[in-house]
PDB file of N, CA, C and O in Angstrom:
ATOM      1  N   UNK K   1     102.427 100.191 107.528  1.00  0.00           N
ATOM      2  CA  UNK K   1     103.085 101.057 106.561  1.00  0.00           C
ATOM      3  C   UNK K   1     102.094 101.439 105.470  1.00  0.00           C
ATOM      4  O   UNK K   1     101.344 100.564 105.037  1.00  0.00           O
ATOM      5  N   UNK K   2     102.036 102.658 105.003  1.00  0.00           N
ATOM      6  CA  UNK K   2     101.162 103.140 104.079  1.00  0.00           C
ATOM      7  C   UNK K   2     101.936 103.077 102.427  1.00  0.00           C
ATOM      8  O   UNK K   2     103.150 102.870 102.398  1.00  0.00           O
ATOM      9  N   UNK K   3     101.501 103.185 101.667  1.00  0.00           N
ATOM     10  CA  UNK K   3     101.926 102.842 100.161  1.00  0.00           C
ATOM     11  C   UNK K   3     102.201 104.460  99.537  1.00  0.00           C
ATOM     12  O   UNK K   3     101.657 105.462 100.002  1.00  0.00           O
ATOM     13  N   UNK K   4     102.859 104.454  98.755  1.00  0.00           N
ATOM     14  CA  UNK K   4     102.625 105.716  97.994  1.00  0.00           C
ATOM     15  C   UNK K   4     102.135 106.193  96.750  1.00  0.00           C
ATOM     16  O   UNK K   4     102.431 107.088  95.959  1.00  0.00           O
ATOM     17  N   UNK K   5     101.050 105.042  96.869  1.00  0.00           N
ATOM     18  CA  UNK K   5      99.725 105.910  95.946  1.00  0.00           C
ATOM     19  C   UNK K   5      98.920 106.341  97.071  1.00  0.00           C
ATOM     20  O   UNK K   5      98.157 107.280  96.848  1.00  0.00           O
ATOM     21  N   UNK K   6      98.937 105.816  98.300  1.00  0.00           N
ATOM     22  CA  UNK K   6      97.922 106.586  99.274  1.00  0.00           C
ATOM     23  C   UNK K   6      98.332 107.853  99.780  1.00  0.00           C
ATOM     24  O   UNK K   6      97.429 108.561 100.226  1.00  0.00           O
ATOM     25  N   UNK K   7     100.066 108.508  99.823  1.00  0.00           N
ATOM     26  CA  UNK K   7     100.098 110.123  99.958  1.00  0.00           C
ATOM     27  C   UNK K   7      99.138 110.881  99.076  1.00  0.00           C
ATOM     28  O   UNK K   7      98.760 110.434  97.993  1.00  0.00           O
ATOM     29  N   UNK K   8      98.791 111.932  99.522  1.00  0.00           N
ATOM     30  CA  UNK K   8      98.419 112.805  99.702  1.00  0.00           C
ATOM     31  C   UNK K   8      98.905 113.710  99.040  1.00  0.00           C
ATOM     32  O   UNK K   8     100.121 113.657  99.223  1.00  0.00           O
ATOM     33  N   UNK K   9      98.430 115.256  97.757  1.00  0.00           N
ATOM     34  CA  UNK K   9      99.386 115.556  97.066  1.00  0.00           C
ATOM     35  C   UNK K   9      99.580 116.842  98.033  1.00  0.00           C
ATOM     36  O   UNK K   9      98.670 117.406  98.641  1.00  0.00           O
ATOM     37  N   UNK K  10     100.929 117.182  98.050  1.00  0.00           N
ATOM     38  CA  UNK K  10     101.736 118.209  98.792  1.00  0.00           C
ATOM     39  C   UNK K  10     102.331 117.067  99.581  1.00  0.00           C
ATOM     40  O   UNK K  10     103.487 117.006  99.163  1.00  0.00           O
ATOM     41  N   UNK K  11     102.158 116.079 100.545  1.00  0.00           N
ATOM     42  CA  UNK K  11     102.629 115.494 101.123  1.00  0.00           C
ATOM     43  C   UNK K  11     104.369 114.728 100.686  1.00  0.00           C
ATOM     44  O   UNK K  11     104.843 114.443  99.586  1.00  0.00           O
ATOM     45  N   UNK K  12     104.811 114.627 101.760  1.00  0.00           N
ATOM     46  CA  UNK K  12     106.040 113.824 101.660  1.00  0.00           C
ATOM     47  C   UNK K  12     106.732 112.847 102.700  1.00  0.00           C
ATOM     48  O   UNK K  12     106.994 113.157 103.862  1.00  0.00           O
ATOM     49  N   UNK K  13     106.950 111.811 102.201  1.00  0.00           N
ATOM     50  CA  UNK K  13     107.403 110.518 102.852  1.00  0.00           C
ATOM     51  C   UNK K  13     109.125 109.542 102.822  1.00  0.00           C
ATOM     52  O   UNK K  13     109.882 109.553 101.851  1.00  0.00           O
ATOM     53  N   UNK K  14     109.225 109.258 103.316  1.00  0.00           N
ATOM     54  CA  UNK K  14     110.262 108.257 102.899  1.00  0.00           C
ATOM     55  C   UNK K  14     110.445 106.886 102.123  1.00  0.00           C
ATOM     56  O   UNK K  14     109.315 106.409 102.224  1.00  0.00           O
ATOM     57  N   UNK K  15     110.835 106.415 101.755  1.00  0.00           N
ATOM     58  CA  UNK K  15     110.657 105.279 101.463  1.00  0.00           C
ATOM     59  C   UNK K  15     110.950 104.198 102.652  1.00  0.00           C
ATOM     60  O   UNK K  15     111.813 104.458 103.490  1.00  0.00           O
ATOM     61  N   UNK K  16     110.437 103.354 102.687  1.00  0.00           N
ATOM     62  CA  UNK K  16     110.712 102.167 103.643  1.00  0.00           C
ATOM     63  C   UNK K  16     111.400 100.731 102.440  1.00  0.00           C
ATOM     64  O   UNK K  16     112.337  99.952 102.612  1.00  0.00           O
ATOM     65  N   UNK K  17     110.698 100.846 101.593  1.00  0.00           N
ATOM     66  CA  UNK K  17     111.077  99.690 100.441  1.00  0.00           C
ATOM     67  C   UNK K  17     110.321  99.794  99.639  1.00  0.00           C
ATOM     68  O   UNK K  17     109.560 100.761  99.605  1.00  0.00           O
ATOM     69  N   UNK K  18     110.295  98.553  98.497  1.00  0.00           N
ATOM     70  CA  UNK K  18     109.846  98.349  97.351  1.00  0.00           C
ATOM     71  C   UNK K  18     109.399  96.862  97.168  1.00  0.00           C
ATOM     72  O   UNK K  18     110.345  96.076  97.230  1.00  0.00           O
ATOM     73  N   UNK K  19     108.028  96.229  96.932  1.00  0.00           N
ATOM     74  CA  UNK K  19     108.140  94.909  96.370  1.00  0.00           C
ATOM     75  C   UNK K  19     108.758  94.401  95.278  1.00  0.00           C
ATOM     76  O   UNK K  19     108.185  94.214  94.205  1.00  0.00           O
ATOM     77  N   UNK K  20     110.109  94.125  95.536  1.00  0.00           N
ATOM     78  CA  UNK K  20     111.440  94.275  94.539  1.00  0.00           C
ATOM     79  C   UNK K  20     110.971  92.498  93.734  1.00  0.00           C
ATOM     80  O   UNK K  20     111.873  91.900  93.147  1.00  0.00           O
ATOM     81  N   UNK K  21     109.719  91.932  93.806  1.00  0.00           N
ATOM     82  CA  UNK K  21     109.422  90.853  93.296  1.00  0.00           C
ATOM     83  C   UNK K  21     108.626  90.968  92.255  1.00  0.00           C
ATOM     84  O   UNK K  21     108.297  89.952  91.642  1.00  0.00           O
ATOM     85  N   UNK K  22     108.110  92.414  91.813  1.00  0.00           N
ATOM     86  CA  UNK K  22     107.703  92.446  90.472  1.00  0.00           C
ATOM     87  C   UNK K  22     108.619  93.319  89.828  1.00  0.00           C
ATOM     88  O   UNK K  22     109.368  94.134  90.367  1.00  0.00           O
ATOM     89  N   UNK K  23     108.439  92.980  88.203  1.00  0.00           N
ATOM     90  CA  UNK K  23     109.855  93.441  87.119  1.00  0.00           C
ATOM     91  C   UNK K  23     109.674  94.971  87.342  1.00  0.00           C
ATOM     92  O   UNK K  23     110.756  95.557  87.300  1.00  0.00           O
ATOM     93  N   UNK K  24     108.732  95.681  87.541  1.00  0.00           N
ATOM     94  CA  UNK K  24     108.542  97.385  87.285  1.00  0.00           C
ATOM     95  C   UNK K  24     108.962  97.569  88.282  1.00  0.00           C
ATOM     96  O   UNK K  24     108.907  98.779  88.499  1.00  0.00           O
ATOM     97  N   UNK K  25     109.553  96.840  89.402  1.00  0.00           N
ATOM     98  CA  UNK K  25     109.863  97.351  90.917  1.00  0.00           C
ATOM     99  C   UNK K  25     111.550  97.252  90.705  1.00  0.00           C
ATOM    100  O   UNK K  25     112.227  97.631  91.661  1.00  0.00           O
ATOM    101  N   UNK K  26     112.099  96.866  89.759  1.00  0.00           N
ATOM    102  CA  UNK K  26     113.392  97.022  89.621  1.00  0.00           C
ATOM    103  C   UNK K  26     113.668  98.090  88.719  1.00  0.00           C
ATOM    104  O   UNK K  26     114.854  98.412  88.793  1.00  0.00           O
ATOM    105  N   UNK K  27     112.964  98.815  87.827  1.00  0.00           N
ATOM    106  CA  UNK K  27     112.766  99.474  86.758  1.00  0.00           C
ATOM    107  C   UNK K  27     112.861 100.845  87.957  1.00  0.00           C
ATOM    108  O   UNK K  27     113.830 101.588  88.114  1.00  0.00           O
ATOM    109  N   UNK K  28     111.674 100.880  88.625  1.00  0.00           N
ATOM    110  CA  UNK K  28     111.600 101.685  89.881  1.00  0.00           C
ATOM    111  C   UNK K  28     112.786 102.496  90.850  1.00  0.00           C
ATOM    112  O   UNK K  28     112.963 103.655  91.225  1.00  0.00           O
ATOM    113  N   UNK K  29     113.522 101.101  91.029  1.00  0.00           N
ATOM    114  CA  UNK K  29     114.735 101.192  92.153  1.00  0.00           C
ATOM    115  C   UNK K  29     116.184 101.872  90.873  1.00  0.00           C
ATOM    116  O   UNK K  29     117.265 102.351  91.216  1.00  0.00           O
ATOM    117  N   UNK K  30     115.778 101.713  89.736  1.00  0.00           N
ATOM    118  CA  UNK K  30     116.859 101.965  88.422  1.00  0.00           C
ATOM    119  C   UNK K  30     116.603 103.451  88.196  1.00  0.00           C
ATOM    120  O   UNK K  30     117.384 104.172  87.576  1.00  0.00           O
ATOM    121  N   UNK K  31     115.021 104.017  88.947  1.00  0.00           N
ATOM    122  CA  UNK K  31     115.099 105.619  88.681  1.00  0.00           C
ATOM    123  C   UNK K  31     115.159 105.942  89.896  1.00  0.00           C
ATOM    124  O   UNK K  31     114.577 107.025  89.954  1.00  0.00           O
ATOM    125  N   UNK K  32     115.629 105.568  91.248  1.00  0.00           N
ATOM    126  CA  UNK K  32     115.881 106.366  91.946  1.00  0.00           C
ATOM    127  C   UNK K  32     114.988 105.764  93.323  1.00  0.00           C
ATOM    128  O   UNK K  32     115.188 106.064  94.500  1.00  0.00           O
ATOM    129  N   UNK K  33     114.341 105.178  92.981  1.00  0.00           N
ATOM    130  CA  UNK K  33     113.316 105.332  94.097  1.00  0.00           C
ATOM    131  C   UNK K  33     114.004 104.143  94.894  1.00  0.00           C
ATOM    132  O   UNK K  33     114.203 103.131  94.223  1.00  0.00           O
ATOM    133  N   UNK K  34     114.423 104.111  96.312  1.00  0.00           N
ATOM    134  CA  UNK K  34     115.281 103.522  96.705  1.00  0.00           C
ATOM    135  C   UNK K  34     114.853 103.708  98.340  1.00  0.00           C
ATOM    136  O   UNK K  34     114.352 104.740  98.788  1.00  0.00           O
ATOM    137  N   UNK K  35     115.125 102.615  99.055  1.00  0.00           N
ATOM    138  CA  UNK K  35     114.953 102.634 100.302  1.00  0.00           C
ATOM    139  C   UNK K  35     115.648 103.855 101.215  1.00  0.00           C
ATOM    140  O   UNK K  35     116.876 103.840 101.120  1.00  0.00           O
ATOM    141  N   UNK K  36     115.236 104.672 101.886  1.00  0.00           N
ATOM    142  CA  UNK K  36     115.829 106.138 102.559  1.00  0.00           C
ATOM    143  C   UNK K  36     115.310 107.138 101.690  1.00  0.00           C
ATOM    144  O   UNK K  36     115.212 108.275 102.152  1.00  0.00           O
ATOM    145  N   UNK K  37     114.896 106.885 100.305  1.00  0.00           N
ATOM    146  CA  UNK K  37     114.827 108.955  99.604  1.00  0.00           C
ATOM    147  C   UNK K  37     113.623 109.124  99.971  1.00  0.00           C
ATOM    148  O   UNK K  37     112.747 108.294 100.213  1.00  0.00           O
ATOM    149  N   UNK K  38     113.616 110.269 100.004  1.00  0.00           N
ATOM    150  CA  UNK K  38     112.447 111.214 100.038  1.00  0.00           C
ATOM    151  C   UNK K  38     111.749 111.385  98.925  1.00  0.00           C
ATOM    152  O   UNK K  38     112.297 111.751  97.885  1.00  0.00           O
ATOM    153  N   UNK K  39     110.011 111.055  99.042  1.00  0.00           N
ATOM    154  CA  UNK K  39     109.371 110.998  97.957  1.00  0.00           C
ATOM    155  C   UNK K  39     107.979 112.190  98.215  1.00  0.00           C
ATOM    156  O   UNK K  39     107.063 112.091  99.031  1.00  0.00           O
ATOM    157  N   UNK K  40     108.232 113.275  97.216  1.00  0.00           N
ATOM    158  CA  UNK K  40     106.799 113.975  97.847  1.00  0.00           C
ATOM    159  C   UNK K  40     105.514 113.749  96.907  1.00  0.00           C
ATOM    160  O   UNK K  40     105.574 113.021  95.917  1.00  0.00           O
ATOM    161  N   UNK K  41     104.644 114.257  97.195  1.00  0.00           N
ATOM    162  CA  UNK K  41     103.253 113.851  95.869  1.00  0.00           C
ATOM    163  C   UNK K  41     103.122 115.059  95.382  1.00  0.00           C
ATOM    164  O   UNK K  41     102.810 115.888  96.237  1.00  0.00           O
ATOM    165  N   UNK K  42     103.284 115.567  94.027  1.00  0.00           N
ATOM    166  CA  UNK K  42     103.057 116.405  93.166  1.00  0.00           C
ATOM    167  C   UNK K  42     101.147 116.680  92.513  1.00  0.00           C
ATOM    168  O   UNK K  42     100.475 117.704  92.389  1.00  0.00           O
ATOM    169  N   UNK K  43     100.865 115.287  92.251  1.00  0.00           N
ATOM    170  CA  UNK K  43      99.580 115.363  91.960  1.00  0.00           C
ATOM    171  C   UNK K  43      99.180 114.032  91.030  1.00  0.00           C
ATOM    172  O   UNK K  43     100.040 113.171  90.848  1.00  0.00           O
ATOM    173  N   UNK K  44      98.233 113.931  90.616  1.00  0.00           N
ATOM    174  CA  UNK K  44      97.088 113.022  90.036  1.00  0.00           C
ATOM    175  C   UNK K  44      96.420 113.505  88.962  1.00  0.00           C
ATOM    176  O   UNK K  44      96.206 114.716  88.913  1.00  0.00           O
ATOM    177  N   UNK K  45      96.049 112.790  88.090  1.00  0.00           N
ATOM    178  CA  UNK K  45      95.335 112.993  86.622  1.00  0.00           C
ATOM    179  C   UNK K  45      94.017 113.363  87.137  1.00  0.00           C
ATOM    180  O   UNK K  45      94.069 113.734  88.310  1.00  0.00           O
ATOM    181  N   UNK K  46      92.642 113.376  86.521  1.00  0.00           N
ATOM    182  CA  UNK K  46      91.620 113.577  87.400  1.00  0.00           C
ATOM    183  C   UNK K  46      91.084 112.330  87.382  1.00  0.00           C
ATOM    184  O   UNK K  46      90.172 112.279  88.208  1.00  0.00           O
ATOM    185  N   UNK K  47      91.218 111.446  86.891  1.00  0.00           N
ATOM    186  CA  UNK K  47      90.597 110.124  87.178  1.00  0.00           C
ATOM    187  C   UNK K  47      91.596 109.115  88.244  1.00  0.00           C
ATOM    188  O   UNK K  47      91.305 107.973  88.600  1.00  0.00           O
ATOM    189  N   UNK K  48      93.178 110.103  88.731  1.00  0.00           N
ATOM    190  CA  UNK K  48      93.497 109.498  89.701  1.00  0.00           C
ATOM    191  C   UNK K  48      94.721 108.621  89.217  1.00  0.00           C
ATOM    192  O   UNK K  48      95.125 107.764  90.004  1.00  0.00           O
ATOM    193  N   UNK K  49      95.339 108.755  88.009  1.00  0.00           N
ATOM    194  CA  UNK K  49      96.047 107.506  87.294  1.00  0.00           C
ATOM    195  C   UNK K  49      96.333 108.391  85.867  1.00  0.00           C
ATOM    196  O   UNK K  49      95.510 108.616  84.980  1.00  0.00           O
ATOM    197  N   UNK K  50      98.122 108.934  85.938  1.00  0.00           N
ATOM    198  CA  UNK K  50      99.128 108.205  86.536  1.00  0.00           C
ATOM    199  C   UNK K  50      98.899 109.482  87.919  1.00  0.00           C
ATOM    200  O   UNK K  50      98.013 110.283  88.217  1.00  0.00           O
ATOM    201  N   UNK K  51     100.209 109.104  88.466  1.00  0.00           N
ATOM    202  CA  UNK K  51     100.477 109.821  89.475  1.00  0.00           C
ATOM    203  C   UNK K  51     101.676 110.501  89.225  1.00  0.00           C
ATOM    204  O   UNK K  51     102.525 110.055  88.455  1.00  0.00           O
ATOM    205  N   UNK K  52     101.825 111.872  90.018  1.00  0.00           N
ATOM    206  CA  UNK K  52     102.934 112.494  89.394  1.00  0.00           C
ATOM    207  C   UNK K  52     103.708 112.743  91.007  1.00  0.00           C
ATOM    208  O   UNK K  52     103.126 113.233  91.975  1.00  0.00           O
ATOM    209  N   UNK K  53     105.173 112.258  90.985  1.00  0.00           N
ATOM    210  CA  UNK K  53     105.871 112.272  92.431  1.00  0.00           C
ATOM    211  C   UNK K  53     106.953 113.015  92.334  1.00  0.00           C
ATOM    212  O   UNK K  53     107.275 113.247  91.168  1.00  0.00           O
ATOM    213  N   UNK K  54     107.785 113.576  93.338  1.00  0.00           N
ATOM    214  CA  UNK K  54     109.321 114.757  93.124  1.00  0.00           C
ATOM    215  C   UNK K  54     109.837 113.104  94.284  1.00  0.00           C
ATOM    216  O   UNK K  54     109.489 112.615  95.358  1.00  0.00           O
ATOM    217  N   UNK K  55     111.177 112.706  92.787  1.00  0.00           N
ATOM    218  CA  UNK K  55     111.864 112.563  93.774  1.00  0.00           C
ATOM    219  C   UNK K  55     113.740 112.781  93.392  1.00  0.00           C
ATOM    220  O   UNK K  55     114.063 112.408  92.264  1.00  0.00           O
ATOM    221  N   UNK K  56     114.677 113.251  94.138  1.00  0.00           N
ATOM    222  CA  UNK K  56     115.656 113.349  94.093  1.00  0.00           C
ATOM    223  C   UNK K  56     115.971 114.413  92.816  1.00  0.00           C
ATOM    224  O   UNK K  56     116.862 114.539  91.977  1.00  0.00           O
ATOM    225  N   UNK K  57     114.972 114.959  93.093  1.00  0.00           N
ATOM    226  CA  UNK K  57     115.256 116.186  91.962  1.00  0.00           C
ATOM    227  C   UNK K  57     114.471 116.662  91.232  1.00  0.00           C
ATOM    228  O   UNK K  57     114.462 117.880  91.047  1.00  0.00           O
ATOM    229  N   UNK K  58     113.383 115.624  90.465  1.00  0.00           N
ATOM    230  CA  UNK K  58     113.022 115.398  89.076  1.00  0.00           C
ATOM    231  C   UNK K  58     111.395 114.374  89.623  1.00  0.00           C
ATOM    232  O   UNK K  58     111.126 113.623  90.560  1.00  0.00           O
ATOM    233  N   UNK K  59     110.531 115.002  88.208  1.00  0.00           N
ATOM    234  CA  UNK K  59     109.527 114.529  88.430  1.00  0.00           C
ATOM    235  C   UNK K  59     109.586 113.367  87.954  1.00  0.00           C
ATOM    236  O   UNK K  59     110.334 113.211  86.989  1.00  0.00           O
ATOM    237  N   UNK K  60     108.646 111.923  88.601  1.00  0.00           N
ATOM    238  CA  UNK K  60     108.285 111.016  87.833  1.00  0.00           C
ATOM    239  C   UNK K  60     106.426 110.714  87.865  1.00  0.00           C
ATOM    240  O   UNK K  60     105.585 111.057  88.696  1.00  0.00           O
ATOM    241  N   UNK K  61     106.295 109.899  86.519  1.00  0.00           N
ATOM    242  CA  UNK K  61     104.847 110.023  86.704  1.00  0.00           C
ATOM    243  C   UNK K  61     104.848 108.176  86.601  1.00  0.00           C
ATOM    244  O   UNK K  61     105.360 107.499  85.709  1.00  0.00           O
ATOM    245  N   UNK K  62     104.131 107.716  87.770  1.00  0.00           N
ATOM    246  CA  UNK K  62     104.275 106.467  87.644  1.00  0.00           C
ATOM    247  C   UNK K  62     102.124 105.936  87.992  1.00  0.00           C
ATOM    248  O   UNK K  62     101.176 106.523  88.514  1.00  0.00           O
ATOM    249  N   UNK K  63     102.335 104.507  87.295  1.00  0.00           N
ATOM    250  CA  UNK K  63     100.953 104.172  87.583  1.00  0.00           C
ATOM    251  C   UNK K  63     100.654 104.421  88.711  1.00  0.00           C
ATOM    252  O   UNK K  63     101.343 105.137  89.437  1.00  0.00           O
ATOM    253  N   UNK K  64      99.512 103.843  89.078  1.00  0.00           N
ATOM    254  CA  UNK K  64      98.729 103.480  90.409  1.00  0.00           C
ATOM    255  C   UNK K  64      99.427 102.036  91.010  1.00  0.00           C
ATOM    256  O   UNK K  64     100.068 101.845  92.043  1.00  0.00           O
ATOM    257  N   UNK K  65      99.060 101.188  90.013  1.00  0.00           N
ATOM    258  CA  UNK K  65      99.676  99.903  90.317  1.00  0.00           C
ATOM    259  C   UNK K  65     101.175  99.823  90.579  1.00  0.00           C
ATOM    260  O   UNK K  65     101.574  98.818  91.167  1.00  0.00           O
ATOM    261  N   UNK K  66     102.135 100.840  90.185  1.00  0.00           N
ATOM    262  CA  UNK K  66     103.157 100.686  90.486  1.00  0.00           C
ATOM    263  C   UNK K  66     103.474 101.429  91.564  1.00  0.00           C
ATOM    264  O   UNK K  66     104.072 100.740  92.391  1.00  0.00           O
ATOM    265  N   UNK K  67     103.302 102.699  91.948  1.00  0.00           N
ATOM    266  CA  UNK K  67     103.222 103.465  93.286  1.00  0.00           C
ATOM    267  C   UNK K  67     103.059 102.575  94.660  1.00  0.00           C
ATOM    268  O   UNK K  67     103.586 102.573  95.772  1.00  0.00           O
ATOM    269  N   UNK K  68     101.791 101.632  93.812  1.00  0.00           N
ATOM    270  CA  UNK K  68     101.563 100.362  95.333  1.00  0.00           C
ATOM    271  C   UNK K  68     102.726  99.515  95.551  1.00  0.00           C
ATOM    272  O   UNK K  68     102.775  98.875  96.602  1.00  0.00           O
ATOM    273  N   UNK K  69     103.616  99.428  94.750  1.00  0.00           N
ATOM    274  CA  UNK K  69     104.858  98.636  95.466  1.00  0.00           C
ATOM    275  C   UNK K  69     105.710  99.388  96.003  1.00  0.00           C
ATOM    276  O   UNK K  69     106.864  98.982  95.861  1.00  0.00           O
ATOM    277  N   UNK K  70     105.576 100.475  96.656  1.00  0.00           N
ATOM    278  CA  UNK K  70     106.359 101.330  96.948  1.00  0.00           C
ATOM    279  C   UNK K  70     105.630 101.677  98.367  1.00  0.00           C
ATOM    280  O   UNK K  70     104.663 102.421  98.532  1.00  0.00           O
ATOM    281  N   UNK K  71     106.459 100.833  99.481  1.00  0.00           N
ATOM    282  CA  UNK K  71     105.862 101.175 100.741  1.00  0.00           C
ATOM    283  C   UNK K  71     106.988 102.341 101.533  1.00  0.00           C
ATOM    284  O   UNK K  71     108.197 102.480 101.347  1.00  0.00           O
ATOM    285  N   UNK K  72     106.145 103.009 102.376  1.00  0.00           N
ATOM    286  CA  UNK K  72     106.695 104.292 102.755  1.00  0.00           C
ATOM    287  C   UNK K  72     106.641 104.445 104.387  1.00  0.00           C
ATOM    288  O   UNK K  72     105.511 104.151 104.778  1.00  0.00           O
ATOM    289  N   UNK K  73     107.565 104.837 105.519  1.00  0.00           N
ATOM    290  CA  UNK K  73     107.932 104.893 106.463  1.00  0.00           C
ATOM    291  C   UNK K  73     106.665 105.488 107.140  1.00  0.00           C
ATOM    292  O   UNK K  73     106.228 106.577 106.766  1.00  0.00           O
ATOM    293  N   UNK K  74     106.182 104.909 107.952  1.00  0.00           N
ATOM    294  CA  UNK K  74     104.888 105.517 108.679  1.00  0.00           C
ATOM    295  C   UNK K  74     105.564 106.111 109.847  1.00  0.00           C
ATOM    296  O   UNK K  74     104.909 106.706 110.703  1.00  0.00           O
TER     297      UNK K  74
END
């Protein structure tokens, strides 16, 4: 399974899950990001961090480190 700081921007994925064992991964699942939605990649700062994602409507801009708990349906 690939993570979703590793999409690709234009790209879009599913979610598969979340490492629901760190606190920002519940914070995460509280905006939406949830096992089944659809997550696409909007884009990246130029140093790569935060990241900017469409999901369920609405943009979010989340770290690097937090994107990595967010594994996605290969």
């Amino acid at each position: 399974m690939s993570k979703l700081s590793q999409l690709a921007v234009g790209q879009e994925a599913v979610i598969a899950s979340i490492d629901a064992t760190n606190v920002a991964a519940v914070r995460l699942m509280e905006m939406g990001m949830t096992p089944g939605s659809s997550v696409k990649m909007i884009g990246s700062a130029p140093f790569g961090d935060p990241l900017e994602v469409e999901i369920r409507g609405y943009h979010l801009s989340l770290r690097k480190t937090e994107a990595d708990l967010v594994e996605l349906v290969s």
